[in-house]
Each structure stands twice: as structure tokens, then as C-alpha cells.
Short mmCIF file of C-alpha atoms in Angstrom, two decimals:
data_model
loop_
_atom_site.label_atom_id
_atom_site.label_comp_id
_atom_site.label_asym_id
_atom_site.label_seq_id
_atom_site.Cartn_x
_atom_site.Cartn_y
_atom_site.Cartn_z
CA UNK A 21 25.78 -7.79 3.68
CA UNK A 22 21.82 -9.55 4.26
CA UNK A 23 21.32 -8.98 7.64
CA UNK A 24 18.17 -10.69 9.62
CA UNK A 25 16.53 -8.47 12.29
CA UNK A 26 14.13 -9.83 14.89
CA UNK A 27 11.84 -8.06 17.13
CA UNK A 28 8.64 -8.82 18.95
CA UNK A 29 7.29 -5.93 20.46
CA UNK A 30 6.74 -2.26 19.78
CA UNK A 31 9.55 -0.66 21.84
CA UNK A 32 12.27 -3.00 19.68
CA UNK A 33 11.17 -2.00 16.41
CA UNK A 34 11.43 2.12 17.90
CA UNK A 35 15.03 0.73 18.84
CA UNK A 36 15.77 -1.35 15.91
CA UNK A 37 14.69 2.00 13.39
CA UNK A 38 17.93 3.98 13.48
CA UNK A 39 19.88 0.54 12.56
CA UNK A 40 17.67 -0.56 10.38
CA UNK A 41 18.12 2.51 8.17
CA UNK A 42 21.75 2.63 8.67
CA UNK A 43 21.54 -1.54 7.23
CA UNK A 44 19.37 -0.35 4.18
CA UNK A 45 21.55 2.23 3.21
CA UNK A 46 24.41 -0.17 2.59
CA UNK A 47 23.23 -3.12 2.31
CA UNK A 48 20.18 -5.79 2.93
CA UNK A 49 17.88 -6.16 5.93
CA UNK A 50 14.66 -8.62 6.32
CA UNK A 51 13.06 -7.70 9.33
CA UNK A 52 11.12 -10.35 11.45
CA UNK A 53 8.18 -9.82 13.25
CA UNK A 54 7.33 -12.73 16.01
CA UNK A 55 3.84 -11.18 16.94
CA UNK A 56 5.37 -11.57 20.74
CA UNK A 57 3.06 -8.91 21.38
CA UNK A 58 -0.07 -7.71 19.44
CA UNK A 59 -0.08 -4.28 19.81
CA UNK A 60 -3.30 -2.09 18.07
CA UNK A 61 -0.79 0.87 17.97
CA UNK A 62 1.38 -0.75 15.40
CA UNK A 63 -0.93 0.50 12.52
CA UNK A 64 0.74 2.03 9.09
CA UNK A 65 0.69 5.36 10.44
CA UNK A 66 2.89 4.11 13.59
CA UNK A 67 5.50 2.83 10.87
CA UNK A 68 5.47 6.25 8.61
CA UNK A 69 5.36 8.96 11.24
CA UNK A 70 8.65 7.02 12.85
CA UNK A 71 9.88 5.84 9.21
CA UNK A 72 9.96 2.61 10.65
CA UNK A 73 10.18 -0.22 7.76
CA UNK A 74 7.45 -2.44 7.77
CA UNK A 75 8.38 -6.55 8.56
CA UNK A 76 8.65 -8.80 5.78
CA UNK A 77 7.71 -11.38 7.70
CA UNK A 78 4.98 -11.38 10.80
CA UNK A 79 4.94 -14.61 12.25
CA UNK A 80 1.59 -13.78 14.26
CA UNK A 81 2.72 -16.27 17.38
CA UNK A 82 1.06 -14.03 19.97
CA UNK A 83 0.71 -14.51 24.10
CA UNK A 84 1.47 -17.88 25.50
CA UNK A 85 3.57 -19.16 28.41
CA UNK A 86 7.61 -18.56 28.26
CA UNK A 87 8.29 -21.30 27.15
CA UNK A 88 5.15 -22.51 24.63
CA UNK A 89 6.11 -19.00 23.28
CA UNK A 90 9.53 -19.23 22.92
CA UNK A 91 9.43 -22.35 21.50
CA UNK A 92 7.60 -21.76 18.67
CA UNK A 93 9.05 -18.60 17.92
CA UNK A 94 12.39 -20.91 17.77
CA UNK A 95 10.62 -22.96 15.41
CA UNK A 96 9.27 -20.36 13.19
CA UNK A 97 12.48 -18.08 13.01
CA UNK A 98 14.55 -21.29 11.67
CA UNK A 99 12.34 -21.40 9.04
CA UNK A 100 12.74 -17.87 8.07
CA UNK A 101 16.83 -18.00 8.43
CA UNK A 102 17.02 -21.41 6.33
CA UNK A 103 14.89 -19.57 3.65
CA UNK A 104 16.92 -16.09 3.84
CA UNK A 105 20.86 -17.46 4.53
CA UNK A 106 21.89 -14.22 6.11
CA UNK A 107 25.24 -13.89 7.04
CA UNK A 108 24.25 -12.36 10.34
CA UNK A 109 21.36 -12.58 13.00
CA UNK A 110 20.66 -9.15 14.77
CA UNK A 111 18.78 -8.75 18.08
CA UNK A 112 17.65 -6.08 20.92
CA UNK A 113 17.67 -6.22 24.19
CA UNK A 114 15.77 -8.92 26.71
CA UNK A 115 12.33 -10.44 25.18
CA UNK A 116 11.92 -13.78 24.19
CA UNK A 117 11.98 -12.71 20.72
CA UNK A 118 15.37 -11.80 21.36
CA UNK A 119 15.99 -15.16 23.05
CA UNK A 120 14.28 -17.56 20.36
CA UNK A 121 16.16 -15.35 17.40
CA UNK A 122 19.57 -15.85 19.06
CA UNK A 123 19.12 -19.28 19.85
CA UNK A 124 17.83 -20.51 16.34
CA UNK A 125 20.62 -18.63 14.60
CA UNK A 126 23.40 -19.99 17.04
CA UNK A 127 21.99 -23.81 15.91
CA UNK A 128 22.42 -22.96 12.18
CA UNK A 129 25.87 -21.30 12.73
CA UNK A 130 24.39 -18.00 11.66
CA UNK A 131 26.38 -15.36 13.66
CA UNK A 132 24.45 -13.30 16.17
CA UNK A 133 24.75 -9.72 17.00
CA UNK A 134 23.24 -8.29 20.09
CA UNK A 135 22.23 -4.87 20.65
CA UNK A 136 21.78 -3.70 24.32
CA UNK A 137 24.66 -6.80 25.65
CA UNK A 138 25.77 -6.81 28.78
CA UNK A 139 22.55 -5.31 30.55
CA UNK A 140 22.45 -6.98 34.22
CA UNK A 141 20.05 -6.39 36.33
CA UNK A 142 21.09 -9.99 38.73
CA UNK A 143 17.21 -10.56 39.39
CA UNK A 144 17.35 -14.37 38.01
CA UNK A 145 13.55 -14.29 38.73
CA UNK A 146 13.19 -11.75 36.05
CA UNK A 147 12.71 -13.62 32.60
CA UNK A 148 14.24 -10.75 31.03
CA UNK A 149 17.60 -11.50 33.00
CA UNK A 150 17.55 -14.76 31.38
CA UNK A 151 17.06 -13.79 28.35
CA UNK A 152 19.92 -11.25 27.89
CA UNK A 153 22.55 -13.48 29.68
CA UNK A 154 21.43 -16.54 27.37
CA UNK A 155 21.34 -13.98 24.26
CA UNK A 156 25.07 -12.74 25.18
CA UNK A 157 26.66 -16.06 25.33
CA UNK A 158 25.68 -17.14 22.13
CA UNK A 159 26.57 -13.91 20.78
CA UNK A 160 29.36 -13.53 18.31
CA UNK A 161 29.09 -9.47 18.66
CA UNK A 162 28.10 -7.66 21.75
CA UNK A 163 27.16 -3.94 21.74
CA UNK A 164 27.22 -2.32 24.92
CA UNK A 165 25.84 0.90 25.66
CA UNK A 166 28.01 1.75 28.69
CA UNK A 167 31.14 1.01 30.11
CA UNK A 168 28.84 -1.26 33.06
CA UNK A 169 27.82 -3.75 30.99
CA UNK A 170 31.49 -4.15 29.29
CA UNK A 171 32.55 -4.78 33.01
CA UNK A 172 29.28 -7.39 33.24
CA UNK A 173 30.26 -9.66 30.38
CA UNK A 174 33.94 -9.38 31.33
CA UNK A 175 33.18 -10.99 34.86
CA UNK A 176 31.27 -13.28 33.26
CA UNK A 177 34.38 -14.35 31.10
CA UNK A 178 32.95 -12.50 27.77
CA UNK A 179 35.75 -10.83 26.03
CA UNK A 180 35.62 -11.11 22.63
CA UNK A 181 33.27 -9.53 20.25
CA UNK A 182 32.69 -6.62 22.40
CA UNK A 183 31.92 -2.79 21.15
CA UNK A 184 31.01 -0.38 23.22
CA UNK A 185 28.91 1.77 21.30
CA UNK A 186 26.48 4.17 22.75
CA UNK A 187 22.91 3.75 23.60
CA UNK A 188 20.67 3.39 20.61
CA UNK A 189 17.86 4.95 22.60
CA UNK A 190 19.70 8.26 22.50
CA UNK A 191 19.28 7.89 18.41
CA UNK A 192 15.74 7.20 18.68
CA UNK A 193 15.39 9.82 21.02
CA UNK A 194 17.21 12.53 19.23
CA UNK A 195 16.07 11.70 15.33
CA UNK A 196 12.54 11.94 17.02
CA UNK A 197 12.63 14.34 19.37
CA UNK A 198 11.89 17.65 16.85
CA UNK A 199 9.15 15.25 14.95
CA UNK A 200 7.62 15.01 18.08
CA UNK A 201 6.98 18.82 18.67
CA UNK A 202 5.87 19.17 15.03
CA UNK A 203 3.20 16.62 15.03
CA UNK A 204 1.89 15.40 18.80
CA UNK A 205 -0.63 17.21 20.28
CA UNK A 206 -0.93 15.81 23.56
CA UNK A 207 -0.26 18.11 25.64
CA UNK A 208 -2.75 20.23 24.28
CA UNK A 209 -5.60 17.38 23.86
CA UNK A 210 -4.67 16.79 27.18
CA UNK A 211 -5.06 20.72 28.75
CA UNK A 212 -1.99 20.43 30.57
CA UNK A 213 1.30 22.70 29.99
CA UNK A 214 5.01 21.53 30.72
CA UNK A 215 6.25 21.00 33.74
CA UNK A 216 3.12 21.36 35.40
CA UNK A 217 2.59 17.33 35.84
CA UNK A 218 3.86 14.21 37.13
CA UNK A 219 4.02 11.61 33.81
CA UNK A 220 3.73 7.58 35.51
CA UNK A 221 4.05 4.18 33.82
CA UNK A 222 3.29 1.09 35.56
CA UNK A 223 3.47 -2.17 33.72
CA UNK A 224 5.75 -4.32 34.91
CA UNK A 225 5.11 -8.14 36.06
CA UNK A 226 7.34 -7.62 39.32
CA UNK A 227 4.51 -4.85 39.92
CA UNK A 228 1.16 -5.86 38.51
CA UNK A 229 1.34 -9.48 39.38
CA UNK A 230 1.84 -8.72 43.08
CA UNK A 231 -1.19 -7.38 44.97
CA UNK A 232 0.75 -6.00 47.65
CA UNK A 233 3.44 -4.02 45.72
CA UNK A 234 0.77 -2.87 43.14
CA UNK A 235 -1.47 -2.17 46.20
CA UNK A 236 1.68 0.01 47.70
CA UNK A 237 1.98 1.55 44.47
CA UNK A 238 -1.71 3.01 44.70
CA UNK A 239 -2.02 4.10 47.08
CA UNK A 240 1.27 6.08 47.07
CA UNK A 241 -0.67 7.43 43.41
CA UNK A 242 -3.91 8.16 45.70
CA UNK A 243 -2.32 10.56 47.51
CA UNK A 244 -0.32 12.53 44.86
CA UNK A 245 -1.45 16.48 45.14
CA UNK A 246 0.31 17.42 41.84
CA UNK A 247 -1.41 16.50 38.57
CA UNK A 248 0.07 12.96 37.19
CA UNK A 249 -0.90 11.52 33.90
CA UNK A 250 -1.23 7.74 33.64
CA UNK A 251 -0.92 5.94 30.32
CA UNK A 252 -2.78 2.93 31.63
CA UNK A 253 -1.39 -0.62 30.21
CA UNK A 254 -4.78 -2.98 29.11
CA UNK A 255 -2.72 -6.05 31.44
CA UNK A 256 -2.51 -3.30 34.77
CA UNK A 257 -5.96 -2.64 34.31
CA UNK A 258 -7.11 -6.15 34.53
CA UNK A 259 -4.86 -6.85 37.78
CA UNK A 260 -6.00 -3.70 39.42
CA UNK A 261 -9.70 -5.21 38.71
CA UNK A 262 -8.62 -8.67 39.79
CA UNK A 263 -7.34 -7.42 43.02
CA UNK A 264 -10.14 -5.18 43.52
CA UNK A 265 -7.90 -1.85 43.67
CA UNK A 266 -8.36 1.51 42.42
CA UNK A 267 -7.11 4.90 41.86
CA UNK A 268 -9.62 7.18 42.79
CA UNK A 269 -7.28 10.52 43.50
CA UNK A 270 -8.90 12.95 40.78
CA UNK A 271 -5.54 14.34 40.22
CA UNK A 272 -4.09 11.26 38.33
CA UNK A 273 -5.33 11.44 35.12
CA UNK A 274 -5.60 7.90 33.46
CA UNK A 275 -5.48 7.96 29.88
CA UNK A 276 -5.06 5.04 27.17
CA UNK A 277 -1.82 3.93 25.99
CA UNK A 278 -0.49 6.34 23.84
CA UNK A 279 1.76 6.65 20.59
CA UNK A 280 5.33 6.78 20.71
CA UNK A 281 5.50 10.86 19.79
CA UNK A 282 3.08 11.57 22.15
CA UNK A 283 5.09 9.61 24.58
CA UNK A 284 7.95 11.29 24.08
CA UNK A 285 6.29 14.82 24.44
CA UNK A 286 4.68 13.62 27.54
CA UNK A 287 8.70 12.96 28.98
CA UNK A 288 10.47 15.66 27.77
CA UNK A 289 7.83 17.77 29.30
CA UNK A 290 6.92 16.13 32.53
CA UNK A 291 8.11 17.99 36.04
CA UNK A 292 9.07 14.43 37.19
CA UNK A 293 8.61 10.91 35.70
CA UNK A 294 7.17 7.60 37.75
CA UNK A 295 7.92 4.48 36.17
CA UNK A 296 8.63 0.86 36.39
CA UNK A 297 10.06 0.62 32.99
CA UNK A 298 13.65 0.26 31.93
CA UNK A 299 13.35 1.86 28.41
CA UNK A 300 11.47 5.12 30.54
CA UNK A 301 14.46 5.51 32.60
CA UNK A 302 16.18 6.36 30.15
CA UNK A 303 14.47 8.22 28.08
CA UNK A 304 14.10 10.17 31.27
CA UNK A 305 17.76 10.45 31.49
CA UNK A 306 17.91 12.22 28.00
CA UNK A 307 15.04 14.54 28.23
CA UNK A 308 17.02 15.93 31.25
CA UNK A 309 13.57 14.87 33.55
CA UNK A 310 14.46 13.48 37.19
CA UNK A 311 13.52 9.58 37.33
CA UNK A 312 11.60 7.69 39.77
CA UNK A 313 11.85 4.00 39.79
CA UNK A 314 9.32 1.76 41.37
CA UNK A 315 11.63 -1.24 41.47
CA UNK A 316 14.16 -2.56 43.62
CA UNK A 317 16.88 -2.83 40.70
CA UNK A 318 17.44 -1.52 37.39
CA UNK A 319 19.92 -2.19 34.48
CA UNK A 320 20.67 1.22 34.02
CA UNK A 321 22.78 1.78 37.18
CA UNK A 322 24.21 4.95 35.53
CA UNK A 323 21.23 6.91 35.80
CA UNK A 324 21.62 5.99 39.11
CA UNK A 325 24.83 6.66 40.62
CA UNK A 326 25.03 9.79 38.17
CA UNK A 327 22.11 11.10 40.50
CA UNK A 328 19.17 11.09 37.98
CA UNK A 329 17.30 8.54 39.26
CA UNK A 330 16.31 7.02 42.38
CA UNK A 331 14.61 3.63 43.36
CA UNK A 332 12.04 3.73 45.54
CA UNK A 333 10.71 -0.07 44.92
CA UNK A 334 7.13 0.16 45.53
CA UNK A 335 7.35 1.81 49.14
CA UNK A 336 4.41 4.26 49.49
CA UNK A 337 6.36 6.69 51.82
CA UNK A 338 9.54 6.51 49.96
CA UNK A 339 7.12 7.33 46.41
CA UNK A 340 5.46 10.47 47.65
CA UNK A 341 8.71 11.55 49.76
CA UNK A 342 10.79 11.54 46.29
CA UNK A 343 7.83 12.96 44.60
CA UNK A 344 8.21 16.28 46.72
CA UNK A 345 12.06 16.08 47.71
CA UNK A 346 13.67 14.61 44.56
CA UNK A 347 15.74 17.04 42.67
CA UNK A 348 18.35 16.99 39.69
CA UNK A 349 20.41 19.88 38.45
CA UNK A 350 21.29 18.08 34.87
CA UNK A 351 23.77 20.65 34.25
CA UNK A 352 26.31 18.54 36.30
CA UNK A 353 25.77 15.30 34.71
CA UNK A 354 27.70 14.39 32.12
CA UNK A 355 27.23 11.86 28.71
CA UNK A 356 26.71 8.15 29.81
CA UNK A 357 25.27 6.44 26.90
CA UNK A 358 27.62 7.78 23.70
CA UNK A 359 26.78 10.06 21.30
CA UNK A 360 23.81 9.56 19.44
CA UNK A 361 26.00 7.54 16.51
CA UNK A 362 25.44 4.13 17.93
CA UNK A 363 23.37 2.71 14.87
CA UNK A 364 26.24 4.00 12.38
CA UNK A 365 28.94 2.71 14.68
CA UNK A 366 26.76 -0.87 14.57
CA UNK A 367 26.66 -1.27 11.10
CA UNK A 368 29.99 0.07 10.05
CA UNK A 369 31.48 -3.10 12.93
CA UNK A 370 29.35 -5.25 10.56
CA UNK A 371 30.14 -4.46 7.63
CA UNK A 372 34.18 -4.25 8.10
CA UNK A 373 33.31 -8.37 9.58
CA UNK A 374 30.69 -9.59 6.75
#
């Protein structure tokens, strides 16, 4: 079994590291780096603290417009599968890398397996959403986390090839988890001590790119009383320069990105967690911390009606109201996203096929 993996940004190859070990162990893996997004935290220490194997092949094509990008991703990622034959393409979730690997594979009759199918969140204005509905109809096999997005591809008339699997995120999650208490030390670099903090993320284009909604969002972040600490995206900073806004409340803390550990410590020990990211949800989900989402929609519609998380879009009132009100008891919410064996369940489905 040679499988070909591609990924483009950091969060894939934290996803793609459970399967990717699982692939190794039983067979071969060449794992494709598009360069979708240069990230300085990818260094060799990123890749041994998360025993994360390094790509064989980077293909450095960096920021450019959707579709300059994902065209010459397309181009470059033929290359690599007309060099490599795999018998099977393997993907995650919504980037363009995901889009370009899927594509270029379906054109050379290479098979294509998607992790994360079935993900909806019906925003067509979202590239993301075109992405993942592109990348599961070219799919041969489509791993669903939940039961939701088996019901998505089935209205969509996508029936065969579907497993549903688990979450991979809860494997990352729980195989890092203890190596994040060993070895982060954020917390205490930081002087803060669990639940005594609000942890927020804000990245997202729907966000960032609109000066009104990001305006919203700052001011709802100027007026926190509880300590929140702000891994600041490079991109966010420039639009909250461009549009001449700032967060001057002394109680959010705004700190450089950080490391994926130190991440994870920062969740699992947060009082509450603020975020416009999908991947953040759920992590929130399994370190048992209440959500708030500062969108409109989300993909993970679980957390959701399960009572973990709420969306508040980027409503100031509606932000600081949930920041005070919001409350989970986690001891009534039961398993939406498997087991924690998704990566094993993966490769044994391709292995049995290939």
C-alpha cells in the first residue's frame, strides 16, 4: 500500500500525524507539502515534539490568489503523483491544498480518500465550502466524523464510499494531550493559572476582512473584565492596523502565535474559549471547555445542538452576554466524534481496498 498525503498548512499536518503513523506502520506514505502557507512555527522541533514526519516533498508555492494558487499547486502535485504511482491520494479537510490534491489525482485516475467528508457549513461564499464539496465528489472514500455529515453527502446523492469513522482531532487531541502537560510551559511563562482566563482566536477572513464585524468584535474584547489571552494571527494584526482599530482593554493579553502544545494547554485550561475557528471548536468540545463562536455558522453543528457551543456571530452584546451567562455541565454530554481510533479505522478501510 504507497499512499500520497497532501497538506498545506500547519493544522493538516497536526491532523494528518495519527494517520500518517498508522500508514507507516503497515505500509508506505510520501507526504506532500504545497507551502499553502509558510508558517515560521513549522521548524524541526515542531515535527519531533508532535512526532510528526517530515515532507518528502515541499513544493514552496506560497500566498497567491485562489485560484493562481490552486492552480499551480494542481500543476505541481501531478508531477509528484506521475513520479510516485500511488495507489491512493489522501486529503484533510477544506484548503486548497486539499482541493488541488483531489483534483490532480481524480485526472490521473488515482483514487482519492478524504478525511473530514461531508463537513457543510452551506456558506457558498466561504472558499472552504467549495473546497470540501468539490473534494467529496471526486472522492472515491469519504470519512466522516459524525453521523451529520453522512446525512450531508447522502442529500447530496453521495452514497458510496462512505465510513463514518470518528473525528481525527480527538486522536490528535488525546495522543497529545499528556505531552502537553509534560513539556509546555505557558501557563506559567504566561503568570496565569487554570480557569482563571478567557483563551480567544480570531483569524478568520469572514472576520478580519470586514471592518465592521472585526470592529464589533473589539470592541466586545474592549470591554471584557475577566483576563483573556489573545494569540494574535500576523494577517489580524495587519487588518486591525488597516482599519485603524485597536484593543486597548489591559485585560486582554495579546501574545504571538503560539505552538501547538502550548495551544492545547492554553484550551484545556481556559474558563471559556472565544474563537472564530472551526478546528478550536472542537478542540473545545474535547477539553470539556464551553465554546464561543464568533460566526454565524459552523460545520460542527454537534457542538452545537449538544449545548457546548453557542454562536454569537460578531454581535458585541451577544459576545460579552455569553461571556458572563454561558454555561456547560459536560457531564451530560455524551461522545459525538467516535472514539479516538479514527486513524486506525482509516487505514485498516485502506488497506482491506488497496
Amino acid at each position: 500500500m504507497k499512499v500520497v498525503t497532501v497538506v498545506g498548512a500547519r493544522p493538516q499536518f497536526v491532523k494528518a500525524a495519527p494517520v500518517s503513523r498508522a500508514i507507516r506502520a503497515r505500509g508506505q506514505e510520501v507526504l506532500v507539502h504545497t507551502g499553502q502557507h509558510y508558517d515560521q512555527s513549522m521548524s524541526d522541533i515542531f515535527f519531533e515534539e508532535l512526532q510528526i514526519p517530515h515532507p518528502e516533498y515541499h513544493l514552496h508555492v506560497g500566498s497567491k490568489s485562489h485560484g493562481a494558487q490552486t492552480g499551480e499547486m494542481l500543476t505541481r502535485v501531478e508531477e509528484v503523483l506521475m513520479k510516485e504511482k500511488p495507489d491512493a491520494l489522501l486529503v484533510y479537510g477544506d484548503t486548497n491544498s486539499t482541493l488541488a490534491g483531489a483534483l490532480a489525482a481524480a485526472k490521473l485516475h488515482i483514487p482519492v480518500a478524504h478525511v473530514e467528508a461531508g463537513l457543510r457549513s452551506f456558506n457558498r461564499r466561504m472558499p472552504e465550502e467549495i473546497n470540501r464539496v468539490l473534494t467529496d465528489h471526486v472522492s472515491r472514500w469519504l470519512f466522516c466524523p459524525t453521523e451529520t455529515a453522512v446525512r450531508h453527502l447522502s442529500s447530496e446523492g453521495v452514497t458510496e464510499g462512505i465510513s463514518l469513522v470518528g473525528d481525527v482531532m480527538l486522536d490528535v487531541v488525546n495522543f497529545n494531550r499528556k505531552l502537553a502537560e509534560e513539556r509546555s510551559h505557558i501557563l506559567s511563562e504566561l503568570a496565569i493559572t487554570p480557569k482563571s482566563y478567557l483563551l480567544v482566536t480570531l483569524h478568520r477572513a469572514e472576520n478580519t476582512d470586514d471592518p465592521a464585524r472585526l470592529g464589533a468584535i473589539v470592541s466586545a474584547l474592549n470591554e471584557l473584565t475577566m483576563t483573556a489571552i489573545l494569540p494574535l494571527h500576523p494577517r489580524t494584526v495587519g487588518k486591525l492596523e488597516q482599519f485603524g482599530l485597536q484593543i486597548t482593554n489591559p485585560n486582554v493579553r495579546v501574545i504571538p502565535p503560539v505552538g501547538y502544545l502550548d495551544m492545547l494547554q492554553l484550551e484545556v485550561h481556559a474558563s471559556k474559549i472565544l474563537t472564530d475557528s472551526g478546528g478550536v471548536q472542537k478542540e473545545a468540545f474535547f477539553a470539556q471547555v464551553p465554546c464561543i463562536t464568533m460566526r454565524d455558522e459552523t460545520e460542527w453543528t454537534e457542538t452545537v445542538e449538544l449545548g457546548t457551543n453557542v454562536l454569537v456571530g460578531a454581535n458585541s452584546a451577544q459576545i460579552l452576554e455569553m461571556v458572563e451567562q454561558f454555561t456547560v455541565d459536560f457531564s451530560e454530554v455524551p461522545a459525538a466524534f467516535g472514539d479516538g481510533t479514527t486513524a486506525t479505522q482509516i487505514v485498516d478501510i485502506l488497506e482491506k481496498e488497496l
